[in-house]
PDB file of C-alpha atoms in Angstrom:
ATOM      1  CA  UNK A   1     108.762  90.160  84.438  1.00  0.00           C
ATOM      2  CA  UNK A   2     109.787  93.521  85.830  1.00  0.00           C
ATOM      3  CA  UNK A   3     106.854  95.596  87.025  1.00  0.00           C
ATOM      4  CA  UNK A   4     106.287  99.149  85.797  1.00  0.00           C
ATOM      5  CA  UNK A   5     106.861 101.731  88.536  1.00  0.00           C
ATOM      6  CA  UNK A   6     103.852 104.012  89.173  1.00  0.00           C
ATOM      7  CA  UNK A   7     103.548 107.479  90.687  1.00  0.00           C
ATOM      8  CA  UNK A   8      99.881 107.896  91.647  1.00  0.00           C
ATOM      9  CA  UNK A   9      98.871 111.583  91.915  1.00  0.00           C
ATOM     10  CA  UNK A  10      95.632 112.893  93.426  1.00  0.00           C
ATOM     11  CA  UNK A  11      95.402 109.354  94.753  1.00  0.00           C
ATOM     12  CA  UNK A  12      92.189 109.398  96.744  1.00  0.00           C
ATOM     13  CA  UNK A  13      91.987 105.937  98.311  1.00  0.00           C
ATOM     14  CA  UNK A  14      94.137 104.359  95.611  1.00  0.00           C
ATOM     15  CA  UNK A  15      91.721 103.312  92.866  1.00  0.00           C
ATOM     16  CA  UNK A  16      94.242 103.770  90.050  1.00  0.00           C
ATOM     17  CA  UNK A  17      96.915 101.806  91.883  1.00  0.00           C
ATOM     18  CA  UNK A  18      94.522  99.085  92.954  1.00  0.00           C
ATOM     19  CA  UNK A  19      93.454  98.502  89.356  1.00  0.00           C
ATOM     20  CA  UNK A  20      96.954  98.728  87.898  1.00  0.00           C
ATOM     21  CA  UNK A  21      98.504  96.474  90.541  1.00  0.00           C
ATOM     22  CA  UNK A  22      95.800  93.824  90.114  1.00  0.00           C
ATOM     23  CA  UNK A  23      97.050  93.261  86.559  1.00  0.00           C
ATOM     24  CA  UNK A  24     100.330  92.001  88.011  1.00  0.00           C
ATOM     25  CA  UNK A  25     102.412  94.338  85.872  1.00  0.00           C
ATOM     26  CA  UNK A  26     102.595  97.470  88.030  1.00  0.00           C
ATOM     27  CA  UNK A  27     104.026  98.522  91.382  1.00  0.00           C
ATOM     28  CA  UNK A  28     103.096 101.831  93.011  1.00  0.00           C
ATOM     29  CA  UNK A  29     106.257 103.490  94.298  1.00  0.00           C
ATOM     30  CA  UNK A  30     104.658 106.695  95.634  1.00  0.00           C
ATOM     31  CA  UNK A  31     101.321 108.392  96.189  1.00  0.00           C
ATOM     32  CA  UNK A  32     100.422 112.058  96.442  1.00  0.00           C
ATOM     33  CA  UNK A  33      97.189 112.946  98.228  1.00  0.00           C
ATOM     34  CA  UNK A  34      96.391 116.060 100.254  1.00  0.00           C
ATOM     35  CA  UNK A  35      93.250 114.909 102.130  1.00  0.00           C
ATOM     36  CA  UNK A  36      93.800 113.231 105.534  1.00  0.00           C
ATOM     37  CA  UNK A  37      91.189 110.446 105.368  1.00  0.00           C
ATOM     38  CA  UNK A  38      92.344 109.028 102.003  1.00  0.00           C
ATOM     39  CA  UNK A  39      95.953 109.276 103.226  1.00  0.00           C
ATOM     40  CA  UNK A  40      95.033 107.010 106.156  1.00  0.00           C
ATOM     41  CA  UNK A  41      93.396 104.510 103.792  1.00  0.00           C
ATOM     42  CA  UNK A  42      96.473 104.524 101.545  1.00  0.00           C
ATOM     43  CA  UNK A  43      98.773 104.015 104.550  1.00  0.00           C
ATOM     44  CA  UNK A  44      96.705 101.032 105.680  1.00  0.00           C
ATOM     45  CA  UNK A  45      96.715  99.284 102.302  1.00  0.00           C
ATOM     46  CA  UNK A  46     100.197 100.318 101.123  1.00  0.00           C
ATOM     47  CA  UNK A  47     102.134 100.604 104.420  1.00  0.00           C
ATOM     48  CA  UNK A  48     105.556 100.606 102.740  1.00  0.00           C
ATOM     49  CA  UNK A  49     104.766 103.119  99.995  1.00  0.00           C
ATOM     50  CA  UNK A  50     105.575 106.796 100.555  1.00  0.00           C
ATOM     51  CA  UNK A  51     102.609 109.184 100.567  1.00  0.00           C
ATOM     52  CA  UNK A  52     103.441 112.753  99.653  1.00  0.00           C
ATOM     53  CA  UNK A  53     100.986 115.408 100.784  1.00  0.00           C
ATOM     54  CA  UNK A  54     100.914 118.249  98.271  1.00  0.00           C
ATOM     55  CA  UNK A  55     101.520 117.938  94.525  1.00  0.00           C
ATOM     56  CA  UNK A  56     102.664 121.565  94.481  1.00  0.00           C
ATOM     57  CA  UNK A  57     105.563 120.641  96.760  1.00  0.00           C
ATOM     58  CA  UNK A  58     106.398 117.231  95.272  1.00  0.00           C
ATOM     59  CA  UNK A  59     109.546 117.069  93.154  1.00  0.00           C
ATOM     60  CA  UNK A  60     110.671 114.338  90.805  1.00  0.00           C
ATOM     61  CA  UNK A  61     113.764 113.756  92.913  1.00  0.00           C
ATOM     62  CA  UNK A  62     111.457 112.893  95.855  1.00  0.00           C
ATOM     63  CA  UNK A  63     110.136 109.915  93.883  1.00  0.00           C
ATOM     64  CA  UNK A  64     112.916 108.729  91.579  1.00  0.00           C
ATOM     65  CA  UNK A  65     112.421 107.064  88.200  1.00  0.00           C
ATOM     66  CA  UNK A  66     108.900 105.976  87.261  1.00  0.00           C
ATOM     67  CA  UNK A  67     107.390 104.333  84.195  1.00  0.00           C
ATOM     68  CA  UNK A  68     103.845 105.620  84.711  1.00  0.00           C
ATOM     69  CA  UNK A  69     102.302 108.745  86.203  1.00  0.00           C
ATOM     70  CA  UNK A  70      98.571 108.470  86.739  1.00  0.00           C
ATOM     71  CA  UNK A  71      95.930 110.549  88.419  1.00  0.00           C
ATOM     72  CA  UNK A  72      92.531 112.120  88.358  1.00  0.00           C
ATOM     73  CA  UNK A  73      93.541 115.755  88.690  1.00  0.00           C
ATOM     74  CA  UNK A  74      90.891 117.991  90.314  1.00  0.00           C
ATOM     75  CA  UNK A  75      87.734 118.322  88.245  1.00  0.00           C
ATOM     76  CA  UNK A  76      86.210 121.414  89.884  1.00  0.00           C
ATOM     77  CA  UNK A  77      87.762 123.857  87.361  1.00  0.00           C
ATOM     78  CA  UNK A  78      85.979 122.043  84.490  1.00  0.00           C
ATOM     79  CA  UNK A  79      82.861 120.499  85.999  1.00  0.00           C
ATOM     80  CA  UNK A  80      79.431 121.577  84.800  1.00  0.00           C
ATOM     81  CA  UNK A  81      78.356 121.211  88.446  1.00  0.00           C
ATOM     82  CA  UNK A  82      80.623 124.120  89.387  1.00  0.00           C
ATOM     83  CA  UNK A  83      81.559 127.592  88.223  1.00  0.00           C
ATOM     84  CA  UNK A  84      83.821 126.326  85.403  1.00  0.00           C
ATOM     85  CA  UNK A  85      86.579 128.826  86.117  1.00  0.00           C
ATOM     86  CA  UNK A  86      89.240 126.716  84.387  1.00  0.00           C
ATOM     87  CA  UNK A  87      92.724 128.130  84.861  1.00  0.00           C
ATOM     88  CA  UNK A  88      91.376 130.869  87.151  1.00  0.00           C
ATOM     89  CA  UNK A  89      90.342 128.228  89.714  1.00  0.00           C
ATOM     90  CA  UNK A  90      92.991 127.693  92.404  1.00  0.00           C
ATOM     91  CA  UNK A  91      92.237 123.945  92.170  1.00  0.00           C
ATOM     92  CA  UNK A  92      93.485 123.895  88.574  1.00  0.00           C
ATOM     93  CA  UNK A  93      96.384 121.529  89.194  1.00  0.00           C
ATOM     94  CA  UNK A  94      96.996 120.122  85.720  1.00  0.00           C
ATOM     95  CA  UNK A  95     100.142 122.321  85.461  1.00  0.00           C
ATOM     96  CA  UNK A  96     101.554 120.545  88.535  1.00  0.00           C
ATOM     97  CA  UNK A  97     100.765 117.134  87.029  1.00  0.00           C
ATOM     98  CA  UNK A  98     102.497 118.204  83.803  1.00  0.00           C
ATOM     99  CA  UNK A  99     105.478 119.614  85.703  1.00  0.00           C
ATOM    100  CA  UNK A 100     106.057 116.171  87.224  1.00  0.00           C
ATOM    101  CA  UNK A 101     105.674 114.525  83.810  1.00  0.00           C
ATOM    102  CA  UNK A 102     108.343 116.900  82.479  1.00  0.00           C
ATOM    103  CA  UNK A 103     110.649 116.220  85.445  1.00  0.00           C
ATOM    104  CA  UNK A 104     110.272 112.431  85.478  1.00  0.00           C
ATOM    105  CA  UNK A 105     109.658 111.650  81.778  1.00  0.00           C
ATOM    106  CA  UNK A 106     107.656 108.441  82.350  1.00  0.00           C
ATOM    107  CA  UNK A 107     106.908 106.186  79.382  1.00  0.00           C
ATOM    108  CA  UNK A 108     103.177 106.399  80.143  1.00  0.00           C
ATOM    109  CA  UNK A 109     100.782 109.037  81.457  1.00  0.00           C
ATOM    110  CA  UNK A 110      97.183 108.256  82.426  1.00  0.00           C
ATOM    111  CA  UNK A 111      94.817 111.064  83.392  1.00  0.00           C
ATOM    112  CA  UNK A 112      91.128 111.113  84.253  1.00  0.00           C
ATOM    113  CA  UNK A 113      88.581 113.898  84.582  1.00  0.00           C
ATOM    114  CA  UNK A 114      84.941 114.907  84.103  1.00  0.00           C
ATOM    115  CA  UNK A 115      83.189 115.174  80.740  1.00  0.00           C
ATOM    116  CA  UNK A 116      83.098 118.982  81.123  1.00  0.00           C
ATOM    117  CA  UNK A 117      86.855 118.890  80.588  1.00  0.00           C
ATOM    118  CA  UNK A 118      86.274 118.163  76.890  1.00  0.00           C
ATOM    119  CA  UNK A 119      84.970 121.694  76.282  1.00  0.00           C
ATOM    120  CA  UNK A 120      87.292 123.349  78.789  1.00  0.00           C
ATOM    121  CA  UNK A 121      90.953 122.548  79.327  1.00  0.00           C
ATOM    122  CA  UNK A 122      91.417 119.212  77.560  1.00  0.00           C
ATOM    123  CA  UNK A 123      93.015 120.892  74.546  1.00  0.00           C
ATOM    124  CA  UNK A 124      95.639 122.362  76.898  1.00  0.00           C
ATOM    125  CA  UNK A 125      96.339 118.934  78.403  1.00  0.00           C
ATOM    126  CA  UNK A 126      96.803 117.356  74.975  1.00  0.00           C
ATOM    127  CA  UNK A 127      98.910 120.276  73.751  1.00  0.00           C
ATOM    128  CA  UNK A 128     101.149 120.086  76.833  1.00  0.00           C
ATOM    129  CA  UNK A 129     101.677 116.346  76.469  1.00  0.00           C
ATOM    130  CA  UNK A 130     102.117 116.345  72.698  1.00  0.00           C
ATOM    131  CA  UNK A 131     104.465 119.328  72.936  1.00  0.00           C
ATOM    132  CA  UNK A 132     106.600 117.275  75.326  1.00  0.00           C
ATOM    133  CA  UNK A 133     106.878 114.323  72.967  1.00  0.00           C
ATOM    134  CA  UNK A 134     103.900 112.192  73.984  1.00  0.00           C
ATOM    135  CA  UNK A 135     101.437 110.560  71.605  1.00  0.00           C
ATOM    136  CA  UNK A 136      97.965 110.926  73.164  1.00  0.00           C
ATOM    137  CA  UNK A 137      94.566 109.323  72.941  1.00  0.00           C
ATOM    138  CA  UNK A 138      91.427 110.298  74.796  1.00  0.00           C
ATOM    139  CA  UNK A 139      88.473 108.103  75.642  1.00  0.00           C
ATOM    140  CA  UNK A 140      85.073 108.818  77.163  1.00  0.00           C
ATOM    141  CA  UNK A 141      83.995 105.928  79.363  1.00  0.00           C
ATOM    142  CA  UNK A 142      80.690 106.116  81.221  1.00  0.00           C
ATOM    143  CA  UNK A 143      80.329 104.522  84.644  1.00  0.00           C
ATOM    144  CA  UNK A 144      77.551 102.295  83.268  1.00  0.00           C
ATOM    145  CA  UNK A 145      80.153 100.656  80.997  1.00  0.00           C
ATOM    146  CA  UNK A 146      81.615  99.004  84.086  1.00  0.00           C
ATOM    147  CA  UNK A 147      78.355  98.058  85.750  1.00  0.00           C
ATOM    148  CA  UNK A 148      77.245 101.214  87.561  1.00  0.00           C
ATOM    149  CA  UNK A 149      73.583 102.149  87.309  1.00  0.00           C
ATOM    150  CA  UNK A 150      74.264 105.693  86.158  1.00  0.00           C
ATOM    151  CA  UNK A 151      76.011 107.193  83.142  1.00  0.00           C
ATOM    152  CA  UNK A 152      78.603 109.634  84.647  1.00  0.00           C
ATOM    153  CA  UNK A 153      80.931 110.081  81.678  1.00  0.00           C
ATOM    154  CA  UNK A 154      84.626 110.325  82.463  1.00  0.00           C
ATOM    155  CA  UNK A 155      87.361 111.491  80.118  1.00  0.00           C
ATOM    156  CA  UNK A 156      90.525 109.406  80.075  1.00  0.00           C
ATOM    157  CA  UNK A 157      93.774 110.537  78.502  1.00  0.00           C
ATOM    158  CA  UNK A 158      96.439 107.944  77.809  1.00  0.00           C
ATOM    159  CA  UNK A 159      99.807 109.150  76.554  1.00  0.00           C
ATOM    160  CA  UNK A 160     102.986 107.330  75.593  1.00  0.00           C
ATOM    161  CA  UNK A 161     106.431 108.892  75.297  1.00  0.00           C
ATOM    162  CA  UNK A 162     107.315 108.956  71.655  1.00  0.00           C
ATOM    163  CA  UNK A 163     110.637 110.624  70.968  1.00  0.00           C
ATOM    164  CA  UNK A 164     110.331 109.693  67.288  1.00  0.00           C
ATOM    165  CA  UNK A 165     106.855 111.174  66.901  1.00  0.00           C
ATOM    166  CA  UNK A 166     105.167 107.809  66.285  1.00  0.00           C
ATOM    167  CA  UNK A 167     101.443 107.467  66.840  1.00  0.00           C
ATOM    168  CA  UNK A 168      99.726 104.727  68.870  1.00  0.00           C
ATOM    169  CA  UNK A 169      99.029 102.550  65.827  1.00  0.00           C
ATOM    170  CA  UNK A 170     102.741 102.555  65.003  1.00  0.00           C
ATOM    171  CA  UNK A 171     104.075 101.660  68.458  1.00  0.00           C
ATOM    172  CA  UNK A 172     105.400  98.153  69.024  1.00  0.00           C
TER     173      UNK A 172
END
């Protein structure tokens, strides 16, 4: 079985890639993380995988073909714990995520963010993806659903390239 090639954006210490790779069906071909400490952790656990520093400087040609782009793009623009400045916040990096989706055209896109994103910015994410030919679904999964002792809702967006306009229930 050929593994799906993953570009992991806003990688942190590699949680997305760790989970995807443990299924046996995915291989991370590149990370993008700006913070030094997580970059060191990534380098230790994935010594042969390139780690790009800044999503604003990363280009599709730097990575090559991928099947999946995943990432938890910065939540500060949408979080109820912050000022909720949305697009006015200089940490609003969804456009950079979407730019890479447009450049690389992966079959799958997986995004994660805070629950505050539902009332601010999520419509833009879905519009961007759907306008580029992706069928999208969103899910709210609380941390307690996977054993944590707190709720901490997270919004997940899963999108599949659908040149024919099919919806998830119609995909084979």
